[in-house]
Coordinates of N, CA and C in Angstrom, one line a residue:
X1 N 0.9 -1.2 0.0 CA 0.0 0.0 0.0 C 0.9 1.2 0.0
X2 N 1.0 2.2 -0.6 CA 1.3 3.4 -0.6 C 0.6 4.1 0.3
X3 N 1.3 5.5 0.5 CA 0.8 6.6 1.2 C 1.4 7.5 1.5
X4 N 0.5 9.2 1.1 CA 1.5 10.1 1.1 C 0.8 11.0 1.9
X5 N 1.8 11.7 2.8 CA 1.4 12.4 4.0 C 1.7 14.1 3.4
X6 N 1.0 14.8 4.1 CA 0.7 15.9 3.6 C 0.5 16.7 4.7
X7 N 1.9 18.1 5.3 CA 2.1 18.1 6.4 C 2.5 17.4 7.4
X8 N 2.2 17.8 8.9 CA 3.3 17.4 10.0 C 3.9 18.1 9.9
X9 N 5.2 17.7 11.1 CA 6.4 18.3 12.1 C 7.4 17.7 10.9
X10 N 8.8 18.6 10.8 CA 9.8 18.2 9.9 C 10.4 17.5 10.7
X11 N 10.5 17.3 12.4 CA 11.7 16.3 12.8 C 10.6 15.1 13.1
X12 N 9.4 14.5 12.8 CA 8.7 13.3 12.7 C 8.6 12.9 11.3
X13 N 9.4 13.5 10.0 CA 9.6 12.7 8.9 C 10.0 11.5 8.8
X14 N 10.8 10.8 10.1 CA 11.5 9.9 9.9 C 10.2 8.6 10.7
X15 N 9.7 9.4 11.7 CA 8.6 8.3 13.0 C 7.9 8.1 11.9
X16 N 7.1 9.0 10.9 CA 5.8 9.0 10.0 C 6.8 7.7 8.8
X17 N 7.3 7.8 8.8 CA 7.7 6.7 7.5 C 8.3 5.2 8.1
X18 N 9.0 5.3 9.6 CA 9.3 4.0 9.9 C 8.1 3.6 10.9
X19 N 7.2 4.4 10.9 CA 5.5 3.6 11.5 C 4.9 3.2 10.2
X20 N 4.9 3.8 8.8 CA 4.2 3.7 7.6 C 5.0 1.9 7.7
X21 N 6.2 1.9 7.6 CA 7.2 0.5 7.4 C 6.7 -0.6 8.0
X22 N 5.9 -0.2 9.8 CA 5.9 -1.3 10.3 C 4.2 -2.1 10.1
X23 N 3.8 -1.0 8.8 CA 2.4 -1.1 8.3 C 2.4 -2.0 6.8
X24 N 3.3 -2.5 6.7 CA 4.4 -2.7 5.1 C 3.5 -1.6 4.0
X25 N 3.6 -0.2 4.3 CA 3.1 0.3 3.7 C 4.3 1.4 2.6
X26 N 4.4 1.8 1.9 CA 5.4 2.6 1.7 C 4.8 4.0 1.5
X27 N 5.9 5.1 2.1 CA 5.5 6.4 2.2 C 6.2 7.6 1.8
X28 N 5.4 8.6 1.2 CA 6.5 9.5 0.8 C 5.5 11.3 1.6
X29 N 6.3 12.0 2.3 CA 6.0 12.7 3.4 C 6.4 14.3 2.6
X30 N 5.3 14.9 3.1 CA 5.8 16.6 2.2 C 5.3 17.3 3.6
X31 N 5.8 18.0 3.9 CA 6.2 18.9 5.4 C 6.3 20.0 4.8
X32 N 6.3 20.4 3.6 CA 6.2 21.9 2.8 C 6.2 21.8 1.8
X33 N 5.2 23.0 1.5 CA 5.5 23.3 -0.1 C 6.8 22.8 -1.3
X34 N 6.6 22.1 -1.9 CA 7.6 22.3 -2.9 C 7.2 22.1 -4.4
X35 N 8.3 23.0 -5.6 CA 8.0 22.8 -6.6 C 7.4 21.0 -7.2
X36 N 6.9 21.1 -8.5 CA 6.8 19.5 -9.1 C 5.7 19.2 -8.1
X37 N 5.5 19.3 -6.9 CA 5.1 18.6 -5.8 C 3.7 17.8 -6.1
X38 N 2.7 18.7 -7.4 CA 1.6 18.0 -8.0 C 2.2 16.5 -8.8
X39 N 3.3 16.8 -9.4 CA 4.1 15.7 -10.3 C 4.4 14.7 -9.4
X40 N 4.9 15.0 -7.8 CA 5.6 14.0 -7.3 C 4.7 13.1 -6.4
X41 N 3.6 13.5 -6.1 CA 2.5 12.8 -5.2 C 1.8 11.3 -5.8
X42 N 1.9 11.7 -7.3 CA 1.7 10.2 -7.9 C 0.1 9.7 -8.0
X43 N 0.0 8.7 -7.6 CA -1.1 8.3 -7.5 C -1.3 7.1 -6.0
X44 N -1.4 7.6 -5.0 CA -1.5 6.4 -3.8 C -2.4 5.8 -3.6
X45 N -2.5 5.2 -2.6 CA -3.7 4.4 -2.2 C -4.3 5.1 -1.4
X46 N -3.4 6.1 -0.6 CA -3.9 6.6 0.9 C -3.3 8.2 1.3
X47 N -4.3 8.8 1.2 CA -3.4 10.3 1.6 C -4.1 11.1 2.7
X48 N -2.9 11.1 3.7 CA -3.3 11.5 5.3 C -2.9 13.0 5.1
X49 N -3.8 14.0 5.5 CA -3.9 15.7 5.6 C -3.8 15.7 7.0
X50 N -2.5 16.3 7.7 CA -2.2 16.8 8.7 C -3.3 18.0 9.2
X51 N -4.3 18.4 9.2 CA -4.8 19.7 8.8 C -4.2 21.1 9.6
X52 N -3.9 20.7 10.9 CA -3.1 21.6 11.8 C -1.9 22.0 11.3
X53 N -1.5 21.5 10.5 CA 0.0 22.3 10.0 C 0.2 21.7 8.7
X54 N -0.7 21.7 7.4 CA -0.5 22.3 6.4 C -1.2 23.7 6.2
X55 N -0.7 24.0 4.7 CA -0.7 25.3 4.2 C -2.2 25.1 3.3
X56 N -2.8 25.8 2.8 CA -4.2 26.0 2.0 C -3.7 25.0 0.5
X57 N -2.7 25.9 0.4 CA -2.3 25.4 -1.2 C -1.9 23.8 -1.6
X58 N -1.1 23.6 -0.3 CA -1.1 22.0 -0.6 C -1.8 21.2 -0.4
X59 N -2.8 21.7 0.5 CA -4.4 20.5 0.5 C -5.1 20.3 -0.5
X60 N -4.9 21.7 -1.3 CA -5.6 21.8 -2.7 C -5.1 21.1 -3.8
X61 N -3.7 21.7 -3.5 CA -2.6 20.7 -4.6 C -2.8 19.0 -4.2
X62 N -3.1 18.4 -3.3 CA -3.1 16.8 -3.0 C -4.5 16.4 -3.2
X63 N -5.6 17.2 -2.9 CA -6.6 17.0 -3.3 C -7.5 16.9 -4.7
X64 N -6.4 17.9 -5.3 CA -6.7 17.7 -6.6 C -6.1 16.7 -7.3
X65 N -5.2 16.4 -6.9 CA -4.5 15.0 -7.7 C -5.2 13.9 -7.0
X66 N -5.8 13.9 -6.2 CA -6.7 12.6 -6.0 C -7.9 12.5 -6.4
X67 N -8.4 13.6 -7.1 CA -9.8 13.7 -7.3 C -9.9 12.6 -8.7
X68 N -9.0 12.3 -9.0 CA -9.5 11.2 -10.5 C -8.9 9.8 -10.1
X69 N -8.9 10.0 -9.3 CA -8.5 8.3 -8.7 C -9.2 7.9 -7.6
X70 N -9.0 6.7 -7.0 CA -9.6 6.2 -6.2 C -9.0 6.2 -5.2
X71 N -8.2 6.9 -4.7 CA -7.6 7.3 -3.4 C -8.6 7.7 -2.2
X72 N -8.0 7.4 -1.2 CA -9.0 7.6 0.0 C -8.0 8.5 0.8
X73 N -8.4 9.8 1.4 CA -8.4 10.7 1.8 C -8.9 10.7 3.1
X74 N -8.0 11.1 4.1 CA -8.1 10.8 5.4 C -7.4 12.4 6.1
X75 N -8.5 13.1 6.8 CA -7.7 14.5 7.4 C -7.6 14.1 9.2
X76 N -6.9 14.7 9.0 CA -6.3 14.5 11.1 C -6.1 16.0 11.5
X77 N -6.7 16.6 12.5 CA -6.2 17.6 13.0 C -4.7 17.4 14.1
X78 N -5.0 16.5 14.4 CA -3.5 16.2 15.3 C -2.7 15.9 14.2
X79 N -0.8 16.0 14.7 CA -0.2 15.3 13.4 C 1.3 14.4 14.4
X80 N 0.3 13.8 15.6 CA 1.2 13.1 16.3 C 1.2 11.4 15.8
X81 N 2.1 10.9 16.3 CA 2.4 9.4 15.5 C 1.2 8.6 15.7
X82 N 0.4 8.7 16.7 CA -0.3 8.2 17.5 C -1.6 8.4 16.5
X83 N -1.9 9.3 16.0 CA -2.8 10.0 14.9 C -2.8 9.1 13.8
X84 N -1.4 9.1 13.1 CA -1.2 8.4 12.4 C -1.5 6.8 12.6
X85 N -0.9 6.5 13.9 CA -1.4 4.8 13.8 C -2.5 4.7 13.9
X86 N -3.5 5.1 14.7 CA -5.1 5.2 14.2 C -5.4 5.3 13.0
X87 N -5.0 6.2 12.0 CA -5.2 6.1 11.0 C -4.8 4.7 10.2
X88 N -3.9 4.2 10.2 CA -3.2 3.1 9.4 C -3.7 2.0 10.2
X89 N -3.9 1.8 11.1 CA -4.7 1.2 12.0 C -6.1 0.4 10.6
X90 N -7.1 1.9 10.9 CA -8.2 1.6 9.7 C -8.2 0.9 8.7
X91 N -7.1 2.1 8.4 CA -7.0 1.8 6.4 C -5.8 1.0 5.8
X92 N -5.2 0.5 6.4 CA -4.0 -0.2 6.1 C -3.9 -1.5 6.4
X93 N -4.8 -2.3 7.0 CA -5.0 -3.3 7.6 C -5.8 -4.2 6.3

């Protein structure tokens, strides 16, 4: 299963991707804006919105790349690990 996180803390890039691991999920994590970033999101299975600490633009940007696929879309106002395992908890199983 893929999954790309959108938002969060920049020093939990590392917890968010070796909890995504112990989910055999694979993950790729954007903590800010960056160029390409519509290019680089891809097509996942699963896309977690931090909503407490992203920006407007990249919700819009992630949400629009999921809008023609069958991605499932999951927002968290917390963006603690713990957030996350409830989430992957659900949808990952």
């Amino acid at each position: 299963m893929s999954v790309v996180i959108i938002g969060g803390n920049e020093c939990m890039v590392r917890k968010y991707k070796d909890l995504c691991e112990e989910y055999n999920c694979r993950a790729k994590v954007f903590v800010k804006m960056i160029s390409e970033m519509k290019n680089k999101i891809g097509s996942p299975d699963l896309i977690v919105l931090f909503t407490n600490t992203v920006s407007h633009k990249m919700a819009r940007c992630a949400l629009s790349e999921a809008r023609g696929n069958s991605t499932v879309i999951v927002k968290s106002h917390s963006s603690s690990a713990s957030a996350l395992k409830g989430i992957l908890d659900v949808y990952a199983t």
